[in-house]
Amino acid sequence: MDRFLLMTCFVRAVETGSLSAAGRDLGLSQPNVSRYVAALEDHLQTRLLHRSTRKLVLTPEGERYYAEVRRILDAVTESESSVRDNVEPSGLLRVACPTTLTHAFVLPHVPAFLERYPRLELDLQISDRYVNLVDEGVELAIRIGHLEDSALRARRIGLFERVCVASNGYLAKHGIPRDPDDLRDHHCVIFTLLSSGSTWRFRNAEVPVSGRFRVNSPEAVREAVTAGLGIGHGPQWLFEAGLKDGSLRLLLGEYAAPPVPIQILYVANRLMPKRAIVFMDFITQKFSLIPALNVDVATTSAS
């Protein structure tokens, strides 16, 4: 039996969520798709999917196999595309994105992107957890911070400042920190998914902080700081509204660490499909027009 067909049926079943939807997508009957997936499992001598009347669930072996097969099918598609002229980007593109950045700066541009590339499907996986591109079948990841994984390559698409802020009410009650070390005596709102943990980085210091409120959402950090629960630390654009209307106050600006890059990451030794290339170009161009994501390094260093 055609192994390529078996793999295609399996992948589309995973991506559409059901055997019948995969059949409609591929122009096959649901029983045939079910038979082809079963034949693939027989060939591999392992269960790939748990089936129920409501949904399909990947087994651990199925998760690993899906990531590998997705790369194989993408490579075949891209190889075929490379020998054609003016081939329109197509297929499913998976992009992992951090929550707040995506809601603020990526999602507003998704309609224009999909309109420009009508044969392309976009799966944005919005989460602040670390996504392993090699193992999870994700082609691109937008990440904040410097690249530390040698298996990946990065394209910088933005640069922003991290700032300390607090509400006027909090400062009236607890006083104003004059240098980063003063934060040890203050209530700080902790973002639990920060790569440096509860240590905040400044230009010439790393300060361990503590507080009574910890949360895994940047938006919740902003709301807690606005409510007076403590001092917050994060991207300046996260607190921009409060800084503009005067409800929040900028702190320790002269101690701010160097700007932080925003990057699109991809696997170094993996063939890059055209759909991934056009997404990178599109987002890079859109981000270049956003002042909050294009901090002037020279100006920042001199301030």
GROMACS .gro file of C-alpha atoms in nm:
model
  303
    1MET     CA    1   0.000   0.000   0.000
    2ASP     CA    2   0.113   0.356  -0.071
    3ARG     CA    3   0.294   0.460   0.249
    4PHE     CA    4   0.281   0.826   0.147
    5LEU     CA    5  -0.100   0.804   0.138
    6LEU     CA    6  -0.107   0.637   0.480
    7MET     CA    7   0.107   0.911   0.630
    8THR     CA    8  -0.103   1.182   0.468
    9CYS     CA    9  -0.424   1.036   0.608
   10PHE     CA   10  -0.272   1.013   0.955
   11VAL     CA   11  -0.145   1.372   0.949
   12ARG     CA   12  -0.472   1.519   0.824
   13ALA     CA   13  -0.667   1.319   1.084
   14VAL     CA   14  -0.450   1.472   1.355
   15GLU     CA   15  -0.475   1.823   1.212
   16THR     CA   16  -0.850   1.821   1.145
   17GLY     CA   17  -0.937   1.634   1.465
   18SER     CA   18  -1.141   1.353   1.313
   19LEU     CA   19  -1.128   1.077   1.052
   20SER     CA   20  -1.439   1.205   0.876
   21ALA     CA   21  -1.298   1.560   0.849
   22ALA     CA   22  -0.972   1.418   0.714
   23GLY     CA   23  -1.171   1.224   0.457
   24ARG     CA   24  -1.355   1.536   0.341
   25ASP     CA   25  -1.025   1.721   0.320
   26LEU     CA   26  -0.863   1.447   0.111
   27GLY     CA   27  -1.165   1.344  -0.097
   28LEU     CA   28  -1.184   1.002   0.068
   29SER     CA   29  -1.453   0.823   0.265
   30GLN     CA   30  -1.427   0.805   0.643
   31PRO     CA   31  -1.399   0.423   0.640
   32ASN     CA   32  -1.108   0.443   0.396
   33VAL     CA   33  -0.924   0.697   0.611
   34SER     CA   34  -0.979   0.478   0.916
   35ARG     CA   35  -0.852   0.175   0.723
   36TYR     CA   36  -0.541   0.361   0.603
   37VAL     CA   37  -0.453   0.485   0.953
   38ALA     CA   38  -0.500   0.132   1.088
   39ALA     CA   39  -0.275  -0.002   0.811
   40LEU     CA   40  -0.008   0.250   0.910
   41GLU     CA   41  -0.031   0.138   1.274
   42ASP     CA   42  -0.002  -0.225   1.162
   43HIS     CA   43   0.304  -0.139   0.955
   44LEU     CA   44   0.468   0.040   1.250
   45GLN     CA   45   0.340  -0.218   1.500
   46THR     CA   46   0.233   0.054   1.742
   47ARG     CA   47  -0.080   0.248   1.831
   48LEU     CA   48  -0.069   0.609   1.708
   49LEU     CA   49  -0.420   0.728   1.795
   50HIS     CA   50  -0.676   0.659   2.065
   51ARG     CA   51  -1.015   0.676   1.893
   52SER     CA   52  -1.349   0.758   2.054
   53THR     CA   53  -1.685   0.875   1.923
   54ARG     CA   54  -1.596   1.232   2.023
   55LYS     CA   55  -1.230   1.289   1.940
   56LEU     CA   56  -0.891   1.151   1.844
   57VAL     CA   57  -0.605   1.159   2.095
   58LEU     CA   58  -0.242   1.102   2.000
   59THR     CA   59  -0.049   0.841   2.193
   60PRO     CA   60   0.306   0.937   2.302
   61GLU     CA   61   0.435   0.734   2.006
   62GLY     CA   62   0.185   0.910   1.781
   63GLU     CA   63   0.306   1.253   1.896
   64ARG     CA   64   0.665   1.171   1.806
   65TYR     CA   65   0.569   1.011   1.476
   66TYR     CA   66   0.344   1.303   1.381
   67ALA     CA   67   0.626   1.555   1.426
   68GLU     CA   68   0.856   1.348   1.203
   69VAL     CA   69   0.597   1.278   0.934
   70ARG     CA   70   0.487   1.643   0.925
   71ARG     CA   71   0.847   1.736   0.844
   72ILE     CA   72   0.865   1.470   0.572
   73LEU     CA   73   0.544   1.588   0.404
   74ASP     CA   74   0.656   1.952   0.429
   75ALA     CA   75   0.988   1.863   0.269
   76VAL     CA   76   0.812   1.685  -0.017
   77THR     CA   77   0.579   1.981  -0.073
   78GLU     CA   78   0.865   2.228  -0.066
   79SER     CA   79   1.079   2.017  -0.299
   80GLU     CA   80   0.795   2.005  -0.550
   81SER     CA   81   0.739   2.378  -0.515
   82SER     CA   82   1.105   2.458  -0.573
   83VAL     CA   83   1.086   2.331  -0.932
   84ARG     CA   84   0.780   2.538  -1.019
   85ASP     CA   85   0.772   2.907  -1.102
   86ASN     CA   86   0.565   3.148  -0.897
   87VAL     CA   87   0.415   2.880  -0.674
   88GLU     CA   88   0.174   3.026  -0.421
   89PRO     CA   89   0.250   2.940  -0.056
   90SER     CA   90   0.015   2.669   0.069
   91GLY     CA   91  -0.040   2.418   0.343
   92LEU     CA   92  -0.058   2.440   0.722
   93LEU     CA   93   0.185   2.668   0.905
   94ARG     CA   94   0.223   2.624   1.283
   95VAL     CA   95   0.363   2.920   1.474
   96ALA     CA   96   0.418   2.928   1.852
   97CYS     CA   97   0.368   3.277   1.997
   98PRO     CA   98   0.380   3.441   2.342
   99THR     CA   99   0.040   3.545   2.470
  100THR     CA  100   0.046   3.920   2.525
  101LEU     CA  101   0.272   4.004   2.231
  102THR     CA  102   0.049   3.803   2.000
  103HIS     CA  103  -0.276   3.962   2.113
  104ALA     CA  104  -0.128   4.309   2.090
  105PHE     CA  105   0.079   4.292   1.772
  106VAL     CA  106   0.028   3.967   1.574
  107LEU     CA  107  -0.345   3.892   1.572
  108PRO     CA  108  -0.443   4.234   1.430
  109HIS     CA  109  -0.247   4.146   1.113
  110VAL     CA  110  -0.369   3.787   1.067
  111PRO     CA  111  -0.668   3.879   0.843
  112ALA     CA  112  -0.441   4.066   0.599
  113PHE     CA  113  -0.192   3.777   0.597
  114LEU     CA  114  -0.456   3.514   0.521
  115GLU     CA  115  -0.612   3.735   0.255
  116ARG     CA  116  -0.275   3.774   0.086
  117TYR     CA  117  -0.210   3.397   0.087
  118PRO     CA  118  -0.549   3.225   0.035
  119ARG     CA  119  -0.405   2.872  -0.003
  120LEU     CA  120  -0.227   2.887   0.332
  121GLU     CA  121  -0.364   2.773   0.671
  122LEU     CA  122  -0.231   2.931   0.991
  123ASP     CA  123  -0.225   2.759   1.330
  124LEU     CA  124  -0.113   3.007   1.598
  125GLN     CA  125  -0.027   2.823   1.919
  126ILE     CA  126  -0.058   3.105   2.171
  127SER     CA  127   0.110   3.024   2.501
  128ASP     CA  128   0.387   3.146   2.727
  129ARG     CA  129   0.529   2.797   2.773
  130TYR     CA  130   0.849   2.689   2.598
  131VAL     CA  131   0.769   2.506   2.273
  132ASN     CA  132   1.025   2.260   2.139
  133LEU     CA  133   1.031   2.318   1.762
  134VAL     CA  134   1.228   2.000   1.695
  135ASP     CA  135   0.987   1.766   1.876
  136GLU     CA  136   0.646   1.933   1.848
  137GLY     CA  137   0.597   1.980   1.473
  138VAL     CA  138   0.604   2.360   1.495
  139GLU     CA  139   0.781   2.539   1.211
  140LEU     CA  140   0.829   2.883   1.366
  141ALA     CA  141   0.828   3.036   1.713
  142ILE     CA  142   0.815   3.402   1.805
  143ARG     CA  143   1.019   3.442   2.123
  144ILE     CA  144   1.130   3.721   2.351
  145GLY     CA  145   1.495   3.716   2.451
  146HIS     CA  146   1.825   3.592   2.320
  147LEU     CA  147   1.872   3.262   2.136
  148GLU     CA  148   2.033   2.993   2.351
  149ASP     CA  149   1.961   2.676   2.150
  150SER     CA  150   2.231   2.596   1.892
  151ALA     CA  151   1.986   2.374   1.698
  152LEU     CA  152   1.785   2.684   1.605
  153ARG     CA  153   1.834   2.994   1.394
  154ALA     CA  154   1.686   3.335   1.469
  155ARG     CA  155   1.569   3.639   1.276
  156ARG     CA  156   1.527   3.952   1.485
  157ILE     CA  157   1.197   4.129   1.427
  158GLY     CA  158   1.188   4.376   1.714
  159LEU     CA  159   1.361   4.531   2.014
  160PHE     CA  160   1.197   4.669   2.329
  161GLU     CA  161   1.272   4.790   2.681
  162ARG     CA  162   1.179   4.621   3.008
  163VAL     CA  163   1.071   4.868   3.274
  164CYS     CA  164   0.974   4.882   3.641
  165VAL     CA  165   0.639   5.043   3.720
  166ALA     CA  166   0.406   5.090   4.014
  167SER     CA  167   0.076   5.260   4.085
  168ASN     CA  168   0.064   5.595   4.258
  169GLY     CA  169  -0.133   5.436   4.540
  170TYR     CA  170   0.133   5.173   4.604
  171LEU     CA  171   0.415   5.431   4.602
  172ALA     CA  172   0.228   5.660   4.841
  173LYS     CA  173   0.197   5.373   5.087
  174HIS     CA  174   0.536   5.203   5.049
  175GLY     CA  175   0.771   5.468   4.914
  176ILE     CA  176   0.973   5.493   4.594
  177PRO     CA  177   1.272   5.262   4.529
  178ARG     CA  178   1.580   5.468   4.446
  179ASP     CA  179   1.800   5.187   4.313
  180PRO     CA  180   1.740   4.823   4.214
  181ASP     CA  181   1.860   4.688   4.549
  182ASP     CA  182   1.571   4.871   4.720
  183LEU     CA  183   1.333   4.626   4.550
  184ARG     CA  184   1.429   4.366   4.810
  185ASP     CA  185   1.220   4.564   5.061
  186HIS     CA  186   0.916   4.602   4.834
  187HIS     CA  187   0.624   4.387   4.728
  188CYS     CA  188   0.685   4.280   4.368
  189VAL     CA  189   0.437   4.114   4.135
  190ILE     CA  190   0.609   3.801   4.005
  191PHE     CA  191   0.555   3.669   3.652
  192THR     CA  192   0.620   3.299   3.708
  193LEU     CA  193   0.709   3.214   3.347
  194LEU     CA  194   0.995   3.466   3.328
  195SER     CA  195   1.310   3.282   3.216
  196SER     CA  196   1.513   3.438   3.499
  197GLY     CA  197   1.255   3.335   3.760
  198SER     CA  198   1.209   3.586   4.041
  199THR     CA  199   1.532   3.764   3.954
  200TRP     CA  200   1.497   4.098   3.774
  201ARG     CA  201   1.780   4.215   3.551
  202PHE     CA  202   1.906   4.572   3.541
  203ARG     CA  203   2.197   4.738   3.363
  204ASN     CA  204   2.461   4.637   3.616
  205ALA     CA  205   2.273   4.416   3.859
  206GLU     CA  206   2.048   4.115   3.900
  207VAL     CA  207   1.813   4.153   4.195
  208PRO     CA  208   1.610   3.871   4.356
  209VAL     CA  209   1.261   3.999   4.431
  210SER     CA  210   0.965   3.867   4.623
  211GLY     CA  211   0.601   3.946   4.677
  212ARG     CA  212   0.267   3.810   4.789
  213PHE     CA  213   0.123   3.775   4.438
  214ARG     CA  214   0.257   3.551   4.163
  215VAL     CA  215   0.090   3.485   3.828
  216ASN     CA  216   0.165   3.322   3.492
  217SER     CA  217  -0.003   3.589   3.277
  218PRO     CA  218   0.156   3.920   3.169
  219GLU     CA  219  -0.188   4.083   3.149
  220ALA     CA  220  -0.255   3.976   3.507
  221VAL     CA  221   0.076   4.132   3.612
  222ARG     CA  222  -0.037   4.460   3.459
  223GLU     CA  223  -0.376   4.442   3.631
  224ALA     CA  224  -0.220   4.357   3.967
  225VAL     CA  225   0.026   4.645   3.942
  226THR     CA  226  -0.254   4.883   3.843
  227ALA     CA  227  -0.453   4.762   4.145
  228GLY     CA  228  -0.164   4.851   4.375
  229LEU     CA  229  -0.052   4.500   4.469
  230GLY     CA  230   0.314   4.577   4.404
  231ILE     CA  231   0.586   4.681   4.163
  232GLY     CA  232   0.583   4.522   3.819
  233HIS     CA  233   0.856   4.451   3.568
  234GLY     CA  234   0.801   4.384   3.199
  235PRO     CA  235   0.786   4.525   2.847
  236GLN     CA  236   0.715   4.896   2.840
  237TRP     CA  237   0.438   4.842   2.584
  238LEU     CA  238   0.259   4.618   2.837
  239PHE     CA  239   0.216   4.915   3.073
  240GLU     CA  240   0.186   5.187   2.807
  241ALA     CA  241  -0.177   5.280   2.873
  242GLY     CA  242  -0.121   5.327   3.246
  243LEU     CA  243   0.194   5.528   3.190
  244LYS     CA  244   0.013   5.755   2.946
  245ASP     CA  245  -0.290   5.821   3.166
  246GLY     CA  246  -0.078   5.868   3.479
  247SER     CA  247  -0.214   5.574   3.679
  248LEU     CA  248   0.129   5.407   3.665
  249ARG     CA  249   0.470   5.557   3.727
  250LEU     CA  250   0.800   5.458   3.566
  251LEU     CA  251   1.071   5.358   3.816
  252LEU     CA  252   1.448   5.307   3.806
  253GLY     CA  253   1.473   5.417   3.443
  254GLU     CA  254   1.842   5.502   3.474
  255TYR     CA  255   1.914   5.140   3.574
  256ALA     CA  256   1.721   4.976   3.286
  257ALA     CA  257   1.889   4.674   3.127
  258PRO     CA  258   1.977   4.679   2.755
  259PRO     CA  259   1.680   4.633   2.520
  260VAL     CA  260   1.542   4.284   2.469
  261PRO     CA  261   1.512   4.129   2.119
  262ILE     CA  262   1.200   3.974   1.973
  263GLN     CA  263   1.293   3.694   1.733
  264ILE     CA  264   1.140   3.437   1.503
  265LEU     CA  265   1.311   3.102   1.553
  266TYR     CA  266   1.328   2.805   1.318
  267VAL     CA  267   1.517   2.476   1.310
  268ALA     CA  268   1.863   2.519   1.159
  269ASN     CA  269   1.887   2.196   0.960
  270ARG     CA  270   1.524   2.176   0.845
  271LEU     CA  271   1.411   2.272   0.495
  272MET     CA  272   1.220   2.601   0.527
  273PRO     CA  273   0.881   2.585   0.349
  274LYS     CA  274   0.772   2.886   0.148
  275ARG     CA  275   0.477   2.946   0.380
  276ALA     CA  276   0.719   2.996   0.670
  277ILE     CA  277   0.936   3.234   0.469
  278VAL     CA  278   0.644   3.456   0.367
  279PHE     CA  279   0.516   3.466   0.726
  280MET     CA  280   0.856   3.579   0.853
  281ASP     CA  281   0.878   3.847   0.587
  282PHE     CA  282   0.523   3.965   0.656
  283ILE     CA  283   0.559   3.988   1.035
  284THR     CA  284   0.903   4.148   1.009
  285GLN     CA  285   0.760   4.422   0.789
  286LYS     CA  286   0.459   4.481   1.017
  287PHE     CA  287   0.671   4.489   1.335
  288SER     CA  288   0.911   4.738   1.174
  289LEU     CA  289   0.627   4.994   1.171
  290ILE     CA  290   0.554   4.967   1.547
  291PRO     CA  291   0.757   5.223   1.748
  292ALA     CA  292   0.722   5.029   2.076
  293LEU     CA  293   0.898   4.730   1.917
  294ASN     CA  294   1.183   4.929   1.762
  295VAL     CA  295   1.370   5.090   2.051
  296ASP     CA  296   1.673   5.294   1.946
  297VAL     CA  297   1.967   5.115   2.110
  298ALA     CA  298   2.192   5.423   2.097
  299THR     CA  299   1.928   5.643   2.258
  300THR     CA  300   1.856   5.384   2.524
  301SER     CA  301   2.223   5.339   2.610
  302ALA     CA  302   2.272   5.714   2.645
  303SER     CA  303   1.971   5.773   2.868
   0.00000   0.00000   0.00000
